[in-house]
Amino acid sequence: MSVRVQTGCFDAGAELNAFSEGLANAGAVVSFTGVVRDRDAGGMVAMEIEHYPGMTERAIAAIAEEARRRWDLADALVIHRHGRLEIGAPIMMVATASRHRAAAFEAAEFLMDYLKSRAPFWKKEIGPEDAAWVEAKDEDEAALGRWSSGAE
Amino acid sequence: MSVRVQTGCFDAGAELNAFSEGLANAGAVVSFTGVVRDRDAGGMVAMEIEHYPGMTERAIAAIAEEARRRWDLADALVIHRHGRLEIGAPIMMVATASRHRAAAFEAAEFLMDYLKSRAPFWKKEIGPEDAAWVEAKDEDEAALGRWSSGAE
Amino acid sequence: MIDCLYFAWVRERIGVPRERVETSAATVAELVEELRAREPRYAAAFEDLSALRVAIDQELADFAAPLEGAREVAFFPPMTGG
Amino acid sequence: MIDCLYFAWVRERIGVPRERVETSAATVAELVEELRAREPRYAAAFEDLSALRVAIDQELADFAAPLEGAREVAFFPPMTGG
């Protein structure tokens, strides 16, 4: 299990290959990559991500630990960037490996749902003249409901 | 949308990067990679995948078309190999891109569930002295039930 | 005349991947009956229809499907790709 | 003495990312009342508690949580990572 919080860019393909290597007994590998996209209104020039050093690592490690407790995972990877990101740049990535594809998919979705709403990151969209904090979506909070029963 | 049926190996990371490029307006990219793993009993030396040329391409294209009809996808990719594959080698890959992570995840799972049970591939596990066709699992057929309601 | 295609263990039991079959069967089920009557290797391949799937002209079908206009009928076990 | 940390627009409204606060508040809610009474910028930051989240010593908590033994209290809007 590997958790990285960093300002630098990462190569999602290279990370996927490094993660998959040596997993000959886990037939299913799922990855999610989040990429900076333009605002719906357009005209964004960059995204700025603030985080809470210390709590971030702790929160992600707890979420990843919970995923391992719930599913039979061979391995899991979480990378999340902070600082200033350009449009089209990768923001974050999650990868999971398991013998069973359903477990790999569910664990990746679980990690994403919790990272979205429980890891201390805040996104700001930077326009040419203005900047605005991204507001949390009700649907992101609602997505956690899927995992609230202890039994999976 | 891209569908490839091939004997040659592929580089999942390079495919993921090529797929993600130029998708600046699709913030969510999900990939699934299936890797040849040893039999539960161990002692496998390779896997042989037979397919039905012509029907294979047609079936995968229909499945991918259905995924695009159901979800708001920016793009989708399916690669599936046939022929003799070594343990640890990639068998197949699915990637989906969307503005919404739930759509990217669901479409990737849908593609996997249908490829497993509706695309004409048959796996044979080759041992040092014996060989055995992989039997279809009830759970793979059951997984299709999730998608049987037309509304998503 | 119909092209019959066989895959995986159906192919192995029958011994050929495809063959042209002279038939006037109206349905897949009738074609299967004709093949079964030919030789033991066909009887072995078509022993348990519930373990078999069929495609007509590269589209999944069922054993009751009519063969009128069909050029190609394929028999195989449940798929195991992905 | 408690370290108060502010993130995102909470930090922007208050104007500093962190500060040491002399307090005898028993709960987070009491601490918020003390801060609100200080200056308008705190009143602006803590105007709507339903729009805020709180962490005590880097664990999510709620406004009724006791502060006894706490070293660090952080205030921020709902997270928007991922």
XYZ file of C-alpha atoms in Angstrom:
468
model
C 0.000 0.000 0.000
C 1.402 3.344 -1.005
C 0.170 6.896 -0.272
C 1.815 9.992 -1.755
C 0.872 13.649 -1.282
C 2.947 15.843 -3.523
C 3.150 19.089 -5.499
C 4.986 17.555 -8.458
C 3.260 16.108 -11.480
C 3.065 12.329 -11.954
C 2.802 10.052 -14.976
C -0.412 8.045 -14.549
C 0.639 5.396 -17.087
C 4.054 4.873 -15.512
C 2.427 4.697 -12.066
C -0.091 2.129 -13.314
C 2.676 -0.040 -14.763
C 4.853 0.210 -11.641
C 1.818 -0.657 -9.493
C 0.872 -3.663 -11.643
C 4.362 -5.114 -11.730
C 4.869 -8.155 -9.578
C 1.132 -8.619 -9.002
C 1.012 -11.914 -10.928
C -1.532 -13.290 -8.467
C -3.945 -10.368 -8.687
C -5.704 -10.647 -12.008
C -7.677 -7.387 -11.750
C -6.197 -3.879 -11.622
C -8.440 -0.798 -11.559
C -7.206 2.789 -11.776
C -8.900 6.149 -11.477
C -7.189 9.334 -12.619
C -8.610 12.787 -11.952
C -7.593 15.473 -14.413
C -7.976 19.267 -14.071
C -10.774 20.282 -16.389
C -12.062 23.700 -17.314
C -15.000 25.175 -15.387
C -18.419 24.563 -16.880
C -18.483 28.303 -17.622
C -15.024 28.068 -19.238
C -12.188 30.559 -18.947
C -10.248 28.875 -16.175
C -6.469 29.233 -16.296
C -5.408 26.939 -13.466
C -6.476 25.155 -10.312
C -4.983 25.691 -6.873
C -5.275 22.920 -4.294
C -4.784 23.672 -0.611
C -4.400 20.892 1.934
C -3.803 20.304 5.634
C -0.295 18.855 5.983
C -0.218 16.071 8.524
C -3.966 15.472 8.583
C -3.951 14.756 4.842
C -1.563 11.823 5.092
C -3.297 10.551 8.203
C -6.771 10.745 6.628
C -5.714 9.030 3.402
C -3.895 6.266 5.281
C -7.031 5.632 7.366
C -9.218 5.492 4.247
C -6.804 3.102 2.506
C -6.642 0.936 5.641
C -10.424 0.731 5.715
C -10.459 -0.321 2.032
C -8.020 -3.129 2.785
C -10.163 -4.226 5.708
C -13.288 -4.392 3.544
C -11.911 -5.990 0.376
C -9.402 -8.686 -0.466
C -6.817 -6.397 -2.048
C -3.346 -7.381 -3.165
C -2.319 -3.726 -3.140
C -3.606 -0.141 -3.281
C -2.099 3.168 -4.364
C -3.188 6.756 -3.703
C -1.442 9.820 -5.148
C -2.873 13.320 -4.568
C -1.297 16.585 -5.618
C -1.604 20.047 -4.096
C -0.450 23.504 -5.174
C -1.039 25.060 -8.587
C -2.141 22.702 -11.398
C -2.653 23.517 -15.060
C -5.713 22.453 -17.066
C -5.233 18.921 -18.368
C -2.773 18.022 -15.588
C -3.451 14.992 -13.379
C -4.778 15.916 -9.915
C -4.836 12.546 -8.283
C -4.852 8.827 -8.890
C -6.094 5.720 -7.162
C -5.218 2.141 -8.114
C -6.373 -1.161 -6.629
C -5.406 -4.765 -7.340
C -7.308 -7.900 -6.404
C -7.995 -11.446 -7.551
C -11.592 -10.361 -8.147
C -12.655 -7.577 -10.462
C -15.662 -6.599 -8.342
C -13.385 -6.067 -5.335
C -10.921 -3.986 -7.353
C -13.721 -1.804 -8.737
C -15.545 -1.350 -5.441
C -12.394 -0.555 -3.488
C -11.351 2.065 -6.062
C -14.788 3.707 -5.903
C -14.706 3.607 -2.114
C -11.283 5.277 -2.064
C -12.491 7.971 -4.471
C -15.709 8.667 -2.563
C -13.842 9.060 0.713
C -10.951 11.068 -0.713
C -13.464 13.511 -2.237
C -15.248 14.262 1.008
C -13.039 13.179 3.890
C -9.460 14.047 2.946
C -8.585 17.684 3.710
C -8.118 19.158 0.238
C -9.761 22.309 -1.091
C -9.836 23.274 -4.757
C -9.823 26.830 -6.083
C -10.509 27.616 -9.722
C -8.294 30.424 -10.962
C -9.720 32.520 -13.798
C -7.920 35.271 -15.703
C -9.297 37.894 -13.295
C -11.145 36.051 -10.572
C -10.796 32.959 -8.432
C -13.414 30.872 -6.673
C -13.361 28.013 -4.195
C -15.033 24.906 -5.554
C -18.131 24.122 -3.523
C -18.716 20.637 -2.169
C -21.494 18.800 -3.977
C -24.373 17.181 -2.153
C -23.949 14.170 -4.424
C -20.391 13.659 -3.146
C -21.607 13.518 0.431
C -24.482 11.283 -0.660
C -22.043 8.908 -2.372
C -20.651 7.959 1.045
C -24.007 6.472 1.987
C -23.315 3.521 -0.266
C -20.512 2.391 2.063
C -22.154 3.118 5.395
C -23.248 -0.444 6.087
C -20.287 -2.148 7.689
C -20.788 -5.350 5.736
C -19.525 -5.518 2.166
C -14.082 5.046 -29.170
C -11.470 2.432 -29.979
C -11.721 -1.381 -30.053
C -8.709 -3.622 -30.670
C -8.559 -7.428 -30.795
C -4.972 -8.594 -31.102
C -2.453 -11.332 -30.345
C 0.372 -8.944 -29.499
C 1.087 -7.682 -26.001
C 0.185 -4.114 -25.040
C 1.551 -1.637 -22.515
C -1.335 -0.741 -20.195
C 0.367 2.410 -18.895
C 1.179 3.700 -22.372
C -2.394 2.924 -23.480
C -3.800 4.780 -20.453
C -1.679 7.837 -21.220
C -2.543 7.837 -24.918
C -6.229 7.468 -24.043
C -6.139 10.314 -21.506
C -4.364 12.727 -23.804
C -6.528 15.474 -25.211
C -9.382 14.713 -22.802
C -9.036 18.059 -20.992
C -12.792 18.261 -20.620
C -13.266 14.820 -19.108
C -12.018 15.014 -15.532
C -12.443 11.313 -14.721
C -10.577 8.413 -16.338
C -11.093 4.820 -15.160
C -9.111 1.828 -16.379
C -9.373 -1.900 -15.816
C -6.545 -4.244 -16.711
C -6.893 -8.018 -16.596
C -3.659 -9.938 -16.053
C -3.039 -13.679 -16.514
C -2.777 -15.162 -13.064
C -1.879 -18.657 -11.971
C -4.656 -21.180 -11.346
C -5.861 -21.428 -7.763
C -4.269 -24.882 -7.736
C -1.001 -23.425 -9.110
C 1.271 -24.965 -11.701
C -0.051 -23.172 -14.768
C 2.472 -22.357 -17.482
C 0.389 -20.251 -19.845
C -3.108 -19.292 -20.935
C -4.532 -19.815 -24.392
C -7.404 -17.627 -25.544
C -9.558 -18.673 -28.482
C -12.002 -16.266 -30.096
C -14.508 -16.026 -32.955
C -13.019 -13.653 -35.539
C -15.662 -11.345 -36.914
C -18.181 -11.893 -34.154
C -15.658 -10.731 -31.542
C -15.233 -7.277 -33.063
C -18.955 -7.008 -33.713
C -19.901 -8.015 -30.149
C -17.395 -5.649 -28.522
C -18.460 -2.742 -30.730
C -22.104 -3.353 -29.774
C -21.220 -3.456 -26.064
C -19.179 -0.253 -26.321
C -21.992 1.433 -28.247
C -24.438 0.478 -25.520
C -22.090 1.951 -22.890
C -21.968 5.240 -24.781
C -25.744 5.230 -25.042
C -26.157 4.749 -21.301
C -23.482 7.089 -19.960
C -22.126 10.501 -20.848
C -18.680 9.323 -21.974
C -16.019 11.445 -23.622
C -14.333 8.274 -24.882
C -13.950 4.532 -24.326
C -11.243 1.998 -25.131
C -11.339 -1.808 -25.278
C -8.296 -3.985 -25.993
C -8.566 -7.785 -25.811
C -5.857 -10.267 -26.694
C -6.138 -13.831 -27.963
C -3.613 -16.612 -28.544
C -1.033 -17.814 -26.044
C -0.353 -15.542 -23.040
C 2.247 -15.976 -20.310
C 1.498 -15.631 -16.589
C 1.692 -11.967 -15.586
C 0.911 -10.752 -19.115
C -2.003 -8.376 -19.700
C -5.076 -10.113 -21.189
C -7.295 -7.140 -21.788
C -7.967 -3.557 -20.862
C -10.924 -1.223 -20.693
C -10.742 2.542 -20.212
C -13.515 5.121 -19.926
C -13.477 8.910 -19.670
C -16.257 11.192 -18.499
C -16.914 14.491 -16.755
C -18.359 12.467 -13.881
C -16.496 9.829 -11.919
C -19.604 7.727 -11.283
C -20.249 7.500 -15.038
C -16.633 6.532 -15.749
C -16.702 3.821 -13.073
C -20.098 2.406 -14.019
C -19.338 2.332 -17.735
C -16.037 0.516 -17.117
C -17.792 -2.079 -14.941
C -20.535 -2.472 -17.525
C -17.961 -3.037 -20.284
C -16.149 -5.619 -18.151
C -19.324 -7.489 -17.186
C -20.445 -7.734 -20.808
C -17.020 -8.583 -22.207
C -16.749 -11.440 -19.689
C -19.984 -13.113 -20.662
C -21.050 -11.812 -24.083
C -17.890 -11.440 -26.169
C -16.825 -14.724 -27.814
C -13.568 -15.517 -26.014
C -12.693 -18.804 -24.345
C -9.795 -19.249 -21.950
C -7.777 -22.432 -21.563
C -5.304 -22.894 -18.738
C -2.192 -24.727 -19.903
C -0.388 -26.749 -17.238
C 2.932 -28.564 -17.635
C 1.127 -31.784 -18.617
C -2.560 -30.965 -18.855
C -4.824 -28.210 -20.113
C -8.346 -27.239 -19.093
C -10.970 -24.849 -20.411
C -11.919 -22.224 -17.847
C -15.554 -22.688 -16.866
C -17.928 -19.739 -16.888
C -18.860 -18.586 -13.401
C -22.449 -18.165 -12.290
C -21.416 -14.879 -10.670
C -20.302 -13.517 -14.049
C -23.707 -14.213 -15.547
C -25.352 -12.810 -12.421
C -23.298 -9.607 -12.734
C -25.196 -8.755 -15.917
C -28.416 -8.470 -13.913
C -27.205 -5.177 -12.498
C -27.516 -3.595 -15.949
C -30.745 -5.184 -17.092
C -32.970 -2.256 -16.234
C -32.793 0.120 -19.168
C -32.643 3.206 -16.979
C -29.301 4.188 -15.478
C -25.890 -25.245 -47.075
C -24.849 -23.709 -43.767
C -21.377 -23.056 -42.376
C -21.134 -24.631 -38.940
C -18.428 -23.253 -36.643
C -17.232 -24.849 -33.413
C -15.196 -23.241 -30.649
C -13.302 -24.304 -27.512
C -14.202 -27.827 -26.300
C -17.023 -28.116 -28.852
C -14.358 -27.767 -31.559
C -12.100 -30.253 -29.782
C -14.845 -32.863 -29.476
C -16.000 -32.545 -33.070
C -12.431 -32.350 -34.324
C -12.806 -29.551 -36.873
C -13.196 -25.778 -36.422
C -15.769 -25.421 -39.213
C -17.524 -27.351 -41.945
C -20.233 -26.853 -44.540
C -23.376 -28.782 -43.695
C -26.113 -29.791 -46.115
C -29.324 -29.375 -44.168
C -32.981 -28.532 -44.469
C -33.408 -28.017 -40.706
C -35.843 -25.248 -39.883
C -34.355 -24.391 -36.473
C -31.046 -24.634 -34.645
C -32.497 -27.439 -32.531
C -33.332 -29.454 -35.644
C -29.810 -28.882 -36.998
C -28.388 -30.139 -33.693
C -30.560 -33.286 -33.967
C -29.195 -33.969 -37.456
C -25.596 -33.470 -36.317
C -26.082 -35.648 -33.233
C -27.309 -38.493 -35.431
C -24.210 -38.356 -37.619
C -21.419 -39.712 -35.421
C -20.579 -40.206 -31.743
C -18.242 -37.171 -31.725
C -21.222 -34.910 -32.505
C -23.345 -36.676 -29.914
C -20.552 -36.018 -27.401
C -20.287 -32.341 -28.342
C -24.051 -31.758 -28.181
C -24.700 -33.977 -25.169
C -25.866 -31.182 -22.865
C -27.419 -28.216 -24.642
C -27.619 -26.223 -21.413
C -23.793 -26.097 -21.475
C -23.815 -24.671 -25.008
C -24.406 -21.307 -26.618
C -25.271 -20.646 -30.237
C -24.792 -17.706 -32.606
C -26.493 -17.238 -35.974
C -24.545 -15.033 -38.363
C -22.414 -13.805 -35.461
C -25.318 -12.782 -33.234
C -26.224 -14.734 -30.089
C -29.398 -16.748 -30.617
C -31.202 -19.639 -28.974
C -31.840 -23.208 -30.016
C -35.422 -22.473 -31.045
C -34.284 -19.786 -33.501
C -35.222 -20.318 -37.191
C -32.387 -20.975 -39.644
C -34.046 -19.387 -42.658
C -31.551 -17.157 -44.429
C -28.720 -18.087 -42.042
C -25.264 -18.465 -43.569
C -23.266 -19.264 -40.441
C -24.155 -21.060 -37.210
C -21.632 -21.276 -34.390
C -21.677 -23.550 -31.334
C -19.578 -22.920 -28.249
C -19.526 -23.081 -24.444
C -20.395 -19.996 -22.348
C -17.848 -17.262 -22.957
C -15.004 -16.697 -20.513
C -13.263 -13.565 -21.752
C -12.269 -10.433 -19.868
C -3.312 27.542 24.623
C -4.619 25.994 21.469
C -3.300 26.217 17.923
C -6.109 27.321 15.626
C -5.690 26.495 11.930
C -7.775 27.909 9.095
C -8.045 26.611 5.530
C -9.494 27.752 2.190
C -11.962 30.654 2.499
C -11.930 30.432 6.305
C -8.220 31.259 6.152
C -8.864 34.046 3.638
C -11.566 35.655 5.771
C -9.561 35.500 8.976
C -6.382 36.548 7.186
C -3.930 34.129 8.814
C -3.372 30.387 8.308
C -2.827 29.679 12.001
C -2.489 31.343 15.382
C -2.132 30.430 19.037
C -5.266 31.217 21.001
C -5.488 31.672 24.754
C -8.776 30.075 25.746
C -10.577 28.237 28.467
C -13.418 27.122 26.197
C -14.712 23.671 27.069
C -15.994 22.840 23.576
C -15.354 23.794 19.967
C -18.631 25.747 19.945
C -17.456 27.813 22.932
C -14.140 28.515 21.211
C -16.033 29.657 18.102
C -18.109 32.043 20.286
C -14.932 33.552 21.730
C -13.394 34.006 18.279
C -16.589 35.493 16.821
C -16.609 38.124 19.582
C -13.038 39.188 18.768
C -13.313 40.989 15.432
C -15.630 41.214 12.412
C -13.289 39.028 10.291
C -13.886 36.126 12.714
C -17.619 36.826 12.754
C -17.525 36.671 8.932
C -15.578 33.407 8.895
C -17.845 31.720 11.464
C -21.096 33.231 10.211
C -22.646 29.910 9.143
C -21.431 26.894 11.073
C -23.327 24.516 8.790
C -20.877 25.541 6.032
C -17.897 24.656 8.223
C -16.093 21.533 9.287
C -13.794 21.127 12.267
C -10.910 18.819 13.127
C -9.368 18.335 16.570
C -5.771 17.144 16.474
C -6.205 16.218 12.804
C -9.318 14.092 13.304
C -12.740 15.245 12.087
C -14.920 16.271 15.015
C -18.095 18.254 15.612
C -18.787 21.575 17.239
C -20.028 19.976 20.447
C -16.747 18.100 20.921
C -14.812 18.814 24.139
C -11.461 20.610 23.818
C -9.829 19.031 26.852
C -6.331 17.910 25.925
C -6.609 19.293 22.376
C -3.444 20.860 20.943
C -4.707 21.801 17.483
C -8.159 22.805 16.217
C -8.709 23.362 12.481
C -11.649 25.095 10.775
C -12.400 24.695 7.075
C -15.185 24.351 4.513
C -16.342 20.890 3.338
C -13.496 19.124 1.537
C -13.355 19.109 -2.246
C -10.434 16.830 -3.100
C -10.300 13.926 -5.483
